[in-house]
Short mmCIF file of C-alpha atoms in Angstrom, two decimals:
data_model
loop_
_atom_site.label_atom_id
_atom_site.label_comp_id
_atom_site.label_asym_id
_atom_site.label_seq_id
_atom_site.Cartn_x
_atom_site.Cartn_y
_atom_site.Cartn_z
CA ASN A 1 69.96 14.02 59.74
CA ALA A 2 72.97 13.80 57.39
CA GLY A 3 74.83 16.90 58.64
CA VAL A 4 77.16 18.29 55.97
CA THR A 5 77.42 16.33 52.73
CA GLN A 6 79.88 16.85 49.89
CA THR A 7 80.01 15.51 46.35
CA PRO A 8 82.01 14.10 44.74
CA LYS A 9 84.31 12.25 47.17
CA PHE A 10 87.11 11.97 44.63
CA GLN A 11 87.87 13.74 41.36
CA VAL A 12 90.73 13.77 38.87
CA LEU A 13 90.96 16.70 36.46
CA LYS A 14 93.32 17.72 33.71
CA THR A 15 94.89 21.16 33.81
CA GLY A 16 92.45 23.71 32.41
CA GLN A 17 89.31 21.70 33.08
CA SER A 18 86.52 23.13 35.21
CA MET A 19 84.38 21.57 37.89
CA THR A 20 82.02 22.41 40.73
CA LEU A 21 82.22 20.92 44.20
CA GLN A 22 78.84 20.62 45.88
CA CYS A 23 78.07 21.05 49.56
CA ALA A 24 74.79 20.86 51.43
CA GLN A 25 73.84 21.01 55.11
CA ASP A 26 70.55 20.04 56.74
CA MET A 27 71.10 21.75 60.11
CA ASN A 28 69.57 25.10 59.09
CA HIS A 29 72.89 26.86 59.71
CA ASN A 30 73.41 30.41 58.50
CA SER A 31 77.16 30.35 57.86
CA MET A 32 79.01 28.08 55.47
CA TYR A 33 82.70 27.76 54.56
CA TRP A 34 85.06 26.19 52.05
CA TYR A 35 88.55 25.13 53.12
CA ARG A 36 91.43 23.38 51.47
CA GLN A 37 93.91 21.18 53.27
CA ASP A 38 97.31 20.43 51.78
CA PRO A 39 99.61 17.70 53.17
CA GLY A 40 101.14 18.66 56.52
CA MET A 41 99.16 21.85 56.70
CA GLY A 42 96.09 23.09 58.43
CA LEU A 43 92.82 24.14 56.86
CA ARG A 44 92.98 27.35 54.87
CA LEU A 45 89.80 29.29 54.23
CA ILE A 46 88.96 29.80 50.56
CA TYR A 47 85.54 31.50 50.73
CA TYR A 48 82.78 31.80 53.24
CA SER A 49 79.14 32.82 53.38
CA ALA A 50 77.91 34.49 56.55
CA SER A 51 74.29 34.11 55.49
CA GLU A 52 72.17 33.26 52.48
CA GLY A 53 72.87 35.76 49.71
CA THR A 54 76.32 36.82 50.89
CA THR A 55 79.79 35.50 50.10
CA ASP A 56 83.25 36.76 51.01
CA LYS A 57 86.85 35.88 50.23
CA GLY A 58 88.93 34.01 52.71
CA GLU A 59 92.68 33.53 52.91
CA VAL A 60 93.26 31.77 49.55
CA PRO A 61 90.45 32.71 47.09
CA ASN A 62 92.43 32.97 43.85
CA GLY A 63 91.30 30.50 41.19
CA TYR A 64 87.94 29.80 42.86
CA ASN A 65 84.39 31.09 42.78
CA VAL A 66 81.47 30.25 45.03
CA SER A 67 77.70 30.35 44.97
CA ARG A 68 75.39 30.32 47.98
CA LEU A 69 72.47 28.81 46.13
CA ASN A 70 70.12 28.84 49.12
CA LYS A 71 70.45 28.39 52.87
CA ARG A 72 71.32 24.71 52.47
CA GLU A 73 73.77 24.73 49.58
CA PHE A 74 77.18 26.32 49.01
CA SER A 75 79.14 25.32 45.91
CA LEU A 76 82.79 25.88 44.99
CA ARG A 77 83.82 26.24 41.35
CA LEU A 78 87.21 25.86 39.75
CA GLU A 79 87.02 27.57 36.35
CA SER A 80 90.40 26.43 35.03
CA ALA A 81 92.03 23.86 37.26
CA ALA A 82 95.78 23.99 37.96
CA PRO A 83 98.07 21.39 39.58
CA SER A 84 98.49 23.77 42.55
CA GLN A 85 94.80 23.19 43.31
CA THR A 86 95.42 19.52 44.05
CA SER A 87 94.18 19.26 47.63
CA VAL A 88 91.46 17.96 49.91
CA TYR A 89 88.51 20.33 50.07
CA PHE A 90 86.26 20.57 53.11
CA CYS A 91 82.94 22.32 53.41
CA ALA A 92 81.71 23.37 56.85
CA SER A 93 78.73 25.09 58.41
CA ARG A 94 78.05 26.90 61.66
CA GLU A 95 75.07 28.19 63.56
CA THR A 96 75.41 31.94 64.10
CA HIS A 97 74.60 31.83 67.80
CA SER A 98 76.33 28.61 68.67
CA SER A 99 77.35 28.17 72.30
CA TYR A 100 80.66 26.65 71.36
CA ASN A 101 81.34 28.53 68.10
CA GLU A 102 82.09 25.20 66.47
CA GLN A 103 81.92 24.38 62.79
CA PHE A 104 80.54 21.13 61.39
CA PHE A 105 82.56 19.62 58.57
CA GLY A 106 81.74 17.43 55.62
CA PRO A 107 83.82 14.34 54.75
CA GLY A 108 85.87 16.15 52.12
CA THR A 109 86.53 15.96 48.39
CA ARG A 110 89.95 14.73 47.31
CA LEU A 111 90.88 16.55 44.09
CA THR A 112 93.86 15.76 41.89
CA VAL A 113 94.78 18.03 38.98
CA LEU A 114 97.17 16.50 36.45
CA ASP B 1 102.79 35.04 58.97
CA GLN B 2 101.01 32.17 60.67
CA GLN B 3 98.67 33.44 63.36
CA VAL B 4 98.04 30.02 64.94
CA LYS B 5 100.98 27.67 65.39
CA GLN B 6 101.20 24.08 66.53
CA ASN B 7 104.94 23.57 66.80
CA SER B 8 104.87 19.82 67.34
CA PRO B 9 103.88 17.96 64.16
CA SER B 10 103.62 14.69 66.08
CA LEU B 11 103.32 13.25 69.57
CA SER B 12 103.50 9.66 70.75
CA VAL B 13 102.29 8.55 74.19
CA GLN B 14 101.57 5.31 75.98
CA GLU B 15 97.98 4.26 76.63
CA GLY B 16 96.81 5.48 80.03
CA ARG B 17 99.30 8.37 80.19
CA ILE B 18 98.61 12.05 79.66
CA SER B 19 98.78 13.63 76.20
CA ILE B 20 99.54 17.35 76.07
CA LEU B 21 99.09 19.18 72.78
CA ASN B 22 100.20 22.79 72.51
CA CYS B 23 99.13 25.77 70.44
CA ASP B 24 100.38 29.37 70.24
CA TYR B 25 98.70 32.36 68.65
CA THR B 26 99.80 35.87 67.76
CA ASN B 27 96.60 37.83 67.12
CA SER B 28 95.36 39.59 70.27
CA MET B 29 91.90 39.90 68.71
CA PHE B 30 91.31 36.16 69.02
CA ASP B 31 88.87 35.51 71.84
CA TYR B 32 87.58 32.03 71.16
CA PHE B 33 89.68 28.90 70.81
CA LEU B 34 88.68 25.45 69.64
CA TRP B 35 90.21 22.01 69.23
CA TYR B 36 89.16 19.68 66.46
CA LYS B 37 90.01 16.03 65.97
CA LYS B 38 90.47 14.48 62.54
CA TYR B 39 90.65 10.84 61.53
CA PRO B 40 92.05 9.85 58.10
CA ALA B 41 89.61 10.27 55.21
CA GLU B 42 87.10 12.10 57.42
CA GLY B 43 86.31 15.72 58.10
CA PRO B 44 87.41 17.37 61.36
CA THR B 45 85.04 17.08 64.31
CA PHE B 46 84.71 19.54 67.15
CA LEU B 47 86.24 18.42 70.43
CA ILE B 48 86.30 21.25 72.98
CA SER B 49 86.47 25.03 73.08
CA ILE B 50 87.27 27.87 75.46
CA SER B 51 86.49 31.56 75.46
CA SER B 52 89.03 34.16 76.49
CA ILE B 53 87.13 34.96 79.70
CA LYS B 54 88.10 31.54 81.06
CA ASP B 55 91.43 29.87 81.67
CA LYS B 56 90.22 26.28 81.80
CA ASN B 57 87.46 24.18 80.33
CA GLU B 58 86.90 20.51 81.02
CA ASP B 59 84.88 17.86 79.23
CA GLY B 60 85.42 14.32 80.44
CA ARG B 61 88.96 13.24 79.63
CA PHE B 62 89.67 16.46 77.74
CA THR B 63 90.78 19.74 79.33
CA VAL B 64 91.83 22.90 77.54
CA PHE B 65 93.97 25.50 79.31
CA LEU B 66 94.33 29.08 78.10
CA ASN B 67 97.15 31.43 79.07
CA LYS B 68 96.21 34.77 77.52
CA SER B 69 99.32 36.64 78.61
CA ALA B 70 101.50 34.04 76.89
CA LYS B 71 99.06 33.63 73.99
CA HIS B 72 99.22 29.90 74.54
CA LEU B 73 96.71 27.12 74.92
CA SER B 74 97.04 23.44 75.53
CA LEU B 75 94.84 20.37 75.30
CA HIS B 76 95.27 17.67 77.93
CA ILE B 77 93.91 14.17 77.38
CA VAL B 78 93.85 11.98 80.49
CA PRO B 79 93.97 9.04 80.31
CA SER B 80 94.98 8.64 76.66
CA GLN B 81 93.36 5.81 74.73
CA PRO B 82 94.33 4.18 71.39
CA GLY B 83 91.12 5.59 69.87
CA ASP B 84 92.46 9.08 70.54
CA SER B 85 95.07 8.55 67.80
CA ALA B 86 94.23 11.25 65.25
CA VAL B 87 95.31 14.66 64.01
CA TYR B 88 94.37 17.48 66.38
CA PHE B 89 93.87 21.00 65.06
CA CYS B 90 93.86 24.11 67.16
CA ALA B 91 91.69 26.95 65.83
CA ALA B 92 91.08 30.54 66.91
CA SER B 93 88.46 33.11 66.06
CA ALA B 94 87.55 36.69 66.88
CA GLN B 95 83.88 36.84 67.86
CA SER B 96 83.63 40.44 66.86
CA THR B 97 84.34 39.64 63.23
CA ASN B 98 81.66 38.38 60.90
CA ALA B 99 80.67 34.81 60.19
CA GLY B 100 82.73 33.19 62.94
CA LYS B 101 85.75 32.64 60.72
CA SER B 102 88.41 30.47 62.30
CA THR B 103 92.16 30.34 61.71
CA PHE B 104 93.65 26.86 62.01
CA GLY B 105 97.05 25.57 63.03
CA ASP B 106 98.83 22.92 60.97
CA GLY B 107 97.83 20.11 63.32
CA THR B 108 99.55 17.63 65.63
CA THR B 109 99.37 13.91 64.90
CA LEU B 110 98.81 12.05 68.16
CA THR B 111 99.65 8.35 68.36
CA VAL B 112 98.57 6.48 71.48
CA LYS B 113 100.37 3.15 71.79
CA PRO B 114 98.64 0.21 73.53
#
């Protein structure tokens, strides 16, 4: 039982390049989320998916797109990377009827855009 | 406007003493509050939560207190241990909204000195 996995762990891009961050969970959770964390700040929600087949914008969606490929996988795409997107990206999942309402996080992807 | 605020970026306590981490929120719609713990280079992990119908929840050395009238919650760790040194994030959500989205504070870095 791996929980939430993310690939890659590290990535360096040049301005204007594109890339996709992958996330998968094996807990059969309905909801999945993408966050970014900048130094000294909390986690800010980029996009989320309440269930398979649905996606919605979070607090900071500009410059990103997402795909909920199936119940397990939720990917985040940067079409044209900018230095302002240098951050650590976390994927999370949650069971809809959780007793504690908690989210389970992956280990993160550290992205640098030059 | 930040809806969840952790006004102390850092806290240092002696091993065996009590650690008190504070969190304030502004949105009256929030009715579920969570604390997460984060070690460097790892994703956040769920620690403890409380719903708005309670004013206290305890789990071992960790207790969360909620003061709804003041829109304030606190996490007490007793006794503090060196392994508790981490960044602690407060998060809040409104159960009535979809997908269990959470809003996070900026975090408090706790250092427990041996």
